[in-house]
mmCIF file of C-alpha atoms and ligand atoms in Angstrom:
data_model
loop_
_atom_site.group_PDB
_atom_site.id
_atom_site.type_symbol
_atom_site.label_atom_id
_atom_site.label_comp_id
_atom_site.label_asym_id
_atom_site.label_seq_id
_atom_site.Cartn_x
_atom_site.Cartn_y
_atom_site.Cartn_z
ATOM 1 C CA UNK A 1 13.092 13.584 -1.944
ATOM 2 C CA UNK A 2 12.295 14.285 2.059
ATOM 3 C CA UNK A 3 9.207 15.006 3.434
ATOM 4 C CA UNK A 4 7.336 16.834 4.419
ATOM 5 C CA UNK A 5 7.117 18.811 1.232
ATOM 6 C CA UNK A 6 6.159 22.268 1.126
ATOM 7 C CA UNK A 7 2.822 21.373 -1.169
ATOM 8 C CA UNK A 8 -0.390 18.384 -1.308
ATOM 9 C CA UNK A 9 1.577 15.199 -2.060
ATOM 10 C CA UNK A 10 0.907 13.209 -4.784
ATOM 11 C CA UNK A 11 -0.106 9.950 -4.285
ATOM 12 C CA UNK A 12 -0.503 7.036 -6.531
ATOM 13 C CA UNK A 13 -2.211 3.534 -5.737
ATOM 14 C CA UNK A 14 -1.265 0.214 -6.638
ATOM 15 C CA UNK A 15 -4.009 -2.162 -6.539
ATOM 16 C CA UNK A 16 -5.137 -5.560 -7.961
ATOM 17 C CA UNK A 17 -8.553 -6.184 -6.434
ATOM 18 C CA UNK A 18 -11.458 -4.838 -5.339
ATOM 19 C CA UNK A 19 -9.620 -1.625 -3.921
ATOM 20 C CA UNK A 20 -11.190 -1.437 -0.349
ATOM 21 C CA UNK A 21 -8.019 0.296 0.599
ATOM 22 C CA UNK A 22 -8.223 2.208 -2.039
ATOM 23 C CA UNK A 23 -11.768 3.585 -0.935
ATOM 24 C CA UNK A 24 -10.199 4.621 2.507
ATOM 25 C CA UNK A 25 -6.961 6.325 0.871
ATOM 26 C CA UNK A 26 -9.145 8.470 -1.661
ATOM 27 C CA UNK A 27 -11.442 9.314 1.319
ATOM 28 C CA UNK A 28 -8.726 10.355 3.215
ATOM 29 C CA UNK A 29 -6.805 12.112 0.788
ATOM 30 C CA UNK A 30 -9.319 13.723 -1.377
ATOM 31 C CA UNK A 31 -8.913 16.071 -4.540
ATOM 32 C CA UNK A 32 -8.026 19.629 -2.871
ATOM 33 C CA UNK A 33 -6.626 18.025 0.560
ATOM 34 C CA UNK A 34 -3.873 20.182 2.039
ATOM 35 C CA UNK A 35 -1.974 17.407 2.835
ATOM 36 C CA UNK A 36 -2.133 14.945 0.117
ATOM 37 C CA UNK A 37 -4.394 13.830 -2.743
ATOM 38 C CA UNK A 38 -4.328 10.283 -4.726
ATOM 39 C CA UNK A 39 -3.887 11.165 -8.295
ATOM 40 C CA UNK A 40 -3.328 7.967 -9.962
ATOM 41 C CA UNK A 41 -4.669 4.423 -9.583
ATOM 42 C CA UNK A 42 -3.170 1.477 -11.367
ATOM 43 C CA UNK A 43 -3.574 -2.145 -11.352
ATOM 44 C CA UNK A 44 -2.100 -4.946 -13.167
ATOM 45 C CA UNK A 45 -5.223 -5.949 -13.810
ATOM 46 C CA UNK A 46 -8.362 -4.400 -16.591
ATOM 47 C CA UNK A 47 -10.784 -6.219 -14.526
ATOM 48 C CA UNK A 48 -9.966 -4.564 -11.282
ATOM 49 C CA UNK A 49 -12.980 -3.456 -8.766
ATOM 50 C CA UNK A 50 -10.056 -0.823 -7.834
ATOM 51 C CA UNK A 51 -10.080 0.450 -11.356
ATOM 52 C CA UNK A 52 -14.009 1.132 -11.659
ATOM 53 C CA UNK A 53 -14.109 2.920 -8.340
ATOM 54 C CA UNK A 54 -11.178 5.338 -9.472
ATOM 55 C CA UNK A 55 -12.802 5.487 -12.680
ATOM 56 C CA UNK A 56 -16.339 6.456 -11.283
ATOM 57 C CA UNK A 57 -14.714 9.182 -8.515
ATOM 58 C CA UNK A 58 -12.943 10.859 -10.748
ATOM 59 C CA UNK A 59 -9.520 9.634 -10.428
ATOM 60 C CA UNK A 60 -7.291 8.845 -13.446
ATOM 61 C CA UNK A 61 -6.763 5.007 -13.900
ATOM 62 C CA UNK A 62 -4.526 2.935 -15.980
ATOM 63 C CA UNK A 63 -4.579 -0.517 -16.037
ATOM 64 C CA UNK A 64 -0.433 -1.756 -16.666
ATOM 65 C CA UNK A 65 -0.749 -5.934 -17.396
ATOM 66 C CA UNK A 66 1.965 -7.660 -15.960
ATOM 67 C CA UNK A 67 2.280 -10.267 -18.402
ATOM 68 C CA UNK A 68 5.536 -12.171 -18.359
ATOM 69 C CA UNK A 69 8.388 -9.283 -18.432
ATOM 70 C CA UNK A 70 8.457 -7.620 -15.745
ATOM 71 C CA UNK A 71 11.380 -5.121 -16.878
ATOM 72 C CA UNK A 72 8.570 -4.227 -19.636
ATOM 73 C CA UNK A 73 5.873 -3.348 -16.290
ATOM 74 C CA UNK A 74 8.448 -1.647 -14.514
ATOM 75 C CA UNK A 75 9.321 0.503 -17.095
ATOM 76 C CA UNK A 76 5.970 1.462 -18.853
ATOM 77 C CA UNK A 77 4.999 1.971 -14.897
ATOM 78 C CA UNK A 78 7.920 4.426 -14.400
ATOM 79 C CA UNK A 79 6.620 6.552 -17.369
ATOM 80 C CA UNK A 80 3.471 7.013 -16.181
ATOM 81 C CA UNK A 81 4.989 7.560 -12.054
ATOM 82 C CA UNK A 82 6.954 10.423 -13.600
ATOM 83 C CA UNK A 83 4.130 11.941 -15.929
ATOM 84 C CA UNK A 84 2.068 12.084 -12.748
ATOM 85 C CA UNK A 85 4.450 13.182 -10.541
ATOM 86 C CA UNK A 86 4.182 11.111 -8.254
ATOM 87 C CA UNK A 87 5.627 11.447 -4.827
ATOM 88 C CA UNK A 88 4.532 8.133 -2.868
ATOM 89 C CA UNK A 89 3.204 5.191 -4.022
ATOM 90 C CA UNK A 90 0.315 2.984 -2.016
ATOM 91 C CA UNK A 91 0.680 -0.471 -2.445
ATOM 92 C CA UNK A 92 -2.983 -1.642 -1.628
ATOM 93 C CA UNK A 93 -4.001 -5.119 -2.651
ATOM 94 C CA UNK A 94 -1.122 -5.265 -5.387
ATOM 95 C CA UNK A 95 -0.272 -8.467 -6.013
ATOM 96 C CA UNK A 96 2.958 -8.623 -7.724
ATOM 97 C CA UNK A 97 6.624 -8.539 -6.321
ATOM 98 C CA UNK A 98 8.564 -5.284 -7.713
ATOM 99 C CA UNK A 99 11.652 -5.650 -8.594
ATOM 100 C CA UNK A 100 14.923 -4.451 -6.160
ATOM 101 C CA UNK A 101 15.805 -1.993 -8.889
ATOM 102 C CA UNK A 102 12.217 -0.864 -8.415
ATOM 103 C CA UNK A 103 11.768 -0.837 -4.922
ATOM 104 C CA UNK A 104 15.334 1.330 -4.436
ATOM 105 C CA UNK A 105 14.375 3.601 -6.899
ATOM 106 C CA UNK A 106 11.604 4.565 -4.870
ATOM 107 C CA UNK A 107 13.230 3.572 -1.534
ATOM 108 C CA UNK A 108 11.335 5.108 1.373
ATOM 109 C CA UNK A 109 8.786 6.520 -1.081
ATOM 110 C CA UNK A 110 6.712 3.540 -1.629
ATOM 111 C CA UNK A 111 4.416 2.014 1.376
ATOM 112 C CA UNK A 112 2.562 -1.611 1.768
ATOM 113 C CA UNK A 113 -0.712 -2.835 3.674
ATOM 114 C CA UNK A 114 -0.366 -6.567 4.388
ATOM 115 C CA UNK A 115 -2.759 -8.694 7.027
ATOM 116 C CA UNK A 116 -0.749 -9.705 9.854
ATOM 117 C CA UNK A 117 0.847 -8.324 12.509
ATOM 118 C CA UNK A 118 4.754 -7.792 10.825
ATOM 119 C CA UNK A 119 7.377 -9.786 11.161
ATOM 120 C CA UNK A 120 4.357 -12.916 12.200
ATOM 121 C CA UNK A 121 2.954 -14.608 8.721
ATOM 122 C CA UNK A 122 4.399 -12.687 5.824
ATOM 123 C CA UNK A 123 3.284 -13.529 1.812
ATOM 124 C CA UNK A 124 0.121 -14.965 0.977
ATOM 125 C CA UNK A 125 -2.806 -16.346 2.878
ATOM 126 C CA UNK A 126 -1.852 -14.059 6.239
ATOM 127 C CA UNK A 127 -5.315 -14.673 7.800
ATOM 128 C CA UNK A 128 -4.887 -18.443 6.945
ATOM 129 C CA UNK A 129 -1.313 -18.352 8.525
ATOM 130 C CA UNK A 130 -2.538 -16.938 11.660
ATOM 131 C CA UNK A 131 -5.704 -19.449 12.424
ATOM 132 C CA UNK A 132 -2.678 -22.365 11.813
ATOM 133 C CA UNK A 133 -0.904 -21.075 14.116
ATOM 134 C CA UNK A 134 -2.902 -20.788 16.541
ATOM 135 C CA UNK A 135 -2.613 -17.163 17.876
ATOM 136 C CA UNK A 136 -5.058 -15.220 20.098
ATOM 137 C CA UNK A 137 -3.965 -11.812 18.166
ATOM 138 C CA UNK A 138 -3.084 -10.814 14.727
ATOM 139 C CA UNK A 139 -3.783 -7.532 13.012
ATOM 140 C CA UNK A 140 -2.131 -5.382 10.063
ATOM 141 C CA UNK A 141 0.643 -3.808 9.590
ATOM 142 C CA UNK A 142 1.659 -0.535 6.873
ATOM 143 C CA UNK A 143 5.447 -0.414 6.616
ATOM 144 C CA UNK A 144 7.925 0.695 3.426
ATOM 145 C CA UNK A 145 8.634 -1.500 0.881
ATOM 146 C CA UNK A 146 12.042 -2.447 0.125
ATOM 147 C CA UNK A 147 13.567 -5.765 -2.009
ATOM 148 C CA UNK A 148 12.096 -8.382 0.406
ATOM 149 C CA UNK A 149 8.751 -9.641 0.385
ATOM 150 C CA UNK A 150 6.607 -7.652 3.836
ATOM 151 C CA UNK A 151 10.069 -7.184 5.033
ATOM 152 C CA UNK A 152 10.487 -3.088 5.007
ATOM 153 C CA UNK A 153 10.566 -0.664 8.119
ATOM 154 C CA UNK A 154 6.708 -0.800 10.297
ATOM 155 C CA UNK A 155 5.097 2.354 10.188
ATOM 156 C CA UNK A 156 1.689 1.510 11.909
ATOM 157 C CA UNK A 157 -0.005 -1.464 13.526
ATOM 158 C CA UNK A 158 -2.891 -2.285 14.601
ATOM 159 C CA UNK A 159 -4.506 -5.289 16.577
ATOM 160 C CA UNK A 160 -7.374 -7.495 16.618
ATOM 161 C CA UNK A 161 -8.458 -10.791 18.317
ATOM 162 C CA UNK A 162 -8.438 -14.367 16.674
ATOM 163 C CA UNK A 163 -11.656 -16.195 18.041
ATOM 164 C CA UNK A 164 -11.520 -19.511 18.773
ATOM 165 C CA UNK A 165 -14.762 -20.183 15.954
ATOM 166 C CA UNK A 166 -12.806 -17.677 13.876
ATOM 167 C CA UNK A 167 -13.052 -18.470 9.510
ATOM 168 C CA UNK A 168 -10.757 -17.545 7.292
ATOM 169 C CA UNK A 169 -13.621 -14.423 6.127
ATOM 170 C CA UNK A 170 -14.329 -12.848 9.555
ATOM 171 C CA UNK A 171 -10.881 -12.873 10.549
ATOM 172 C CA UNK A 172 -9.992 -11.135 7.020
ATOM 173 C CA UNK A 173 -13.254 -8.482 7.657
ATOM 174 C CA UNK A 174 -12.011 -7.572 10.933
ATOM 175 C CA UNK A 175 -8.435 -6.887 9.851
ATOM 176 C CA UNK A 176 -9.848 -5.227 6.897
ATOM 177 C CA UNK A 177 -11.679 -3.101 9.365
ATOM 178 C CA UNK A 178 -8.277 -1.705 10.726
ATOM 179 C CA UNK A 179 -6.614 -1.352 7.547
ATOM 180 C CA UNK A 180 -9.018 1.267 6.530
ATOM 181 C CA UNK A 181 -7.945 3.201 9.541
ATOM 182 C CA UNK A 182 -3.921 2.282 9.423
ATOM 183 C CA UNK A 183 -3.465 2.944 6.415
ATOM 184 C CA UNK A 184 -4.293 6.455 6.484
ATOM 185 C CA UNK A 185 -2.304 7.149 9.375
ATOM 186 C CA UNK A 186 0.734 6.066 8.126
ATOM 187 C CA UNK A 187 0.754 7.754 5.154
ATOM 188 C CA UNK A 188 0.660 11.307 7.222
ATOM 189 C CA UNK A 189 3.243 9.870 9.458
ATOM 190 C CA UNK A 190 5.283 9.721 6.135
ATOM 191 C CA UNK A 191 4.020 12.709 4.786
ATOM 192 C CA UNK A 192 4.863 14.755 8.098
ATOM 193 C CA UNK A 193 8.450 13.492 8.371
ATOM 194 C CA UNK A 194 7.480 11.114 11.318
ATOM 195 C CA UNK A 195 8.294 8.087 9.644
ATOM 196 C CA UNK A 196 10.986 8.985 7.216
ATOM 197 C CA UNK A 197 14.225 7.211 5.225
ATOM 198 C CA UNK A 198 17.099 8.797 6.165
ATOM 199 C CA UNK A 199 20.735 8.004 3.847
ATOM 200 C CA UNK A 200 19.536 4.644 2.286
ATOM 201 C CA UNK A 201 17.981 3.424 5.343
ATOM 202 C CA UNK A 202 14.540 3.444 6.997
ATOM 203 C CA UNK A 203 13.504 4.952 10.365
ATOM 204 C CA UNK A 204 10.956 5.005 11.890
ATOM 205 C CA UNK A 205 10.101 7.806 14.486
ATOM 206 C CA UNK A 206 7.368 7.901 17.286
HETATM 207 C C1 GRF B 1 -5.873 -6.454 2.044
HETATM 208 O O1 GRF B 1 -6.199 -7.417 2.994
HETATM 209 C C2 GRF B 1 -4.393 -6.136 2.113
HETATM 210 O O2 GRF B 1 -3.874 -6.213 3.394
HETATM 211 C C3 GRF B 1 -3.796 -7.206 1.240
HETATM 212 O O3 GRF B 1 -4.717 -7.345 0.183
HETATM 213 C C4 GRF B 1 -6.017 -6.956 0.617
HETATM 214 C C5 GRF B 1 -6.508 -5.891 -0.312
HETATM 215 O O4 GRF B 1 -7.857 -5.560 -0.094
HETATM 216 N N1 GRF B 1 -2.447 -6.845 0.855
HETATM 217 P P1 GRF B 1 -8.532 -4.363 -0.871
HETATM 218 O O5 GRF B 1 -8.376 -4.617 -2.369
HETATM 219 O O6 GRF B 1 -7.832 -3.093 -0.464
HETATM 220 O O7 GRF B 1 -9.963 -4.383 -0.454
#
């Protein structure tokens, strides 16, 4: 599949928390949008804040528990990408590591928001990472997902300052701040063929 297609993409969402990104994605990308309209939330987790906020705006949820097997996930989450028809999938929040079969699969077709300005602090704790080390700048970064862990093509960045009184909390809001704006603008970059993956690989254009 290439985009742009020539009809509203579907998108799905992948969270496991409280779904902040989720909130900017379904703002963005509303029922009826020309462009592009989320369709499908699910989360690893029942409990979810991501799941209640589909839920009460009117956007089908499934919760898919992880458990131990993740060949089990994978697959039961397959199903329900193909009975949605989904065309790109928003990792937002989502916890777990997808498999390489997985992420080829759905190579160039599946996008993550992480809290640091890519390649600097990648995995867990990015806003923790950054205050260690010291930096006068971190931000977030949306790029594709491929086998490695925040390792795929950058679609979008965007900066913000470390203070030197900075916590662990208002460096996280403020990044959070920008996410909410990313993350919608690389998704139409992807959607308008501006950032696109192109024979097995991913490229990125202005
Ligand atoms: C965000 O900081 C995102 O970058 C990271 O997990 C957090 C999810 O927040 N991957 P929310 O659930 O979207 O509010």
């Amino acid at each position: 599949m290439t985009f742009p297609l020539e009809r509203p993409a579907r998108l799905a969402v992948f969270a496991s928390g409280r779904g902040s990104n989720l909130r900017s994605l379904v703002t963005a990308f509303p029922s009826g949008d020309p462009l592009a309209s989320v369709v499908l939330v699910l989360s690893n987790k029942r409990t979810a804040g991501a799941l209640s906020f589909a839920e009460a705006n009117g956007v089908p949820a499934r919760a898919v528990p992880f458990g131990s097997d993740r060949d089990r996930f994978e697959r039961e989450v397959t199903t329900l990408l193909g009975a949605f028809k989904i065309d790109l999938i928003c990792l937002a929040g989502f916890m777990r590591v997808l498999s390489p079969a997985f992420t080829a699969r759905y190579a160039g077709r599946i996008l993550n928001v992480h809290p640091s300005l890519l390649p600097a602090f990648p995995g867990l704790h990015a806003q923790r990472q950054a205050l260690s080390a010291g930096v006068d700048a971190s931000g977030c970064t949306v790029h594709f997902v491929d086998a490695g862990v925040d390792t795929g093509a950058v679609i979008v960045q965007r900066p913000v300052p470390v203070f030197p009184d900075d916590t662990e909390a208002a460096l996280a809001a403020r990044i959070l701040n920008e996410e909410h704006r990313a993350y919608p603008d690389a998704v139409r970059r992807v959607l308008t063929g501006r950032a696109q993956a192109r024979a097995g690989t991913l490229e990125v254009s202005a």
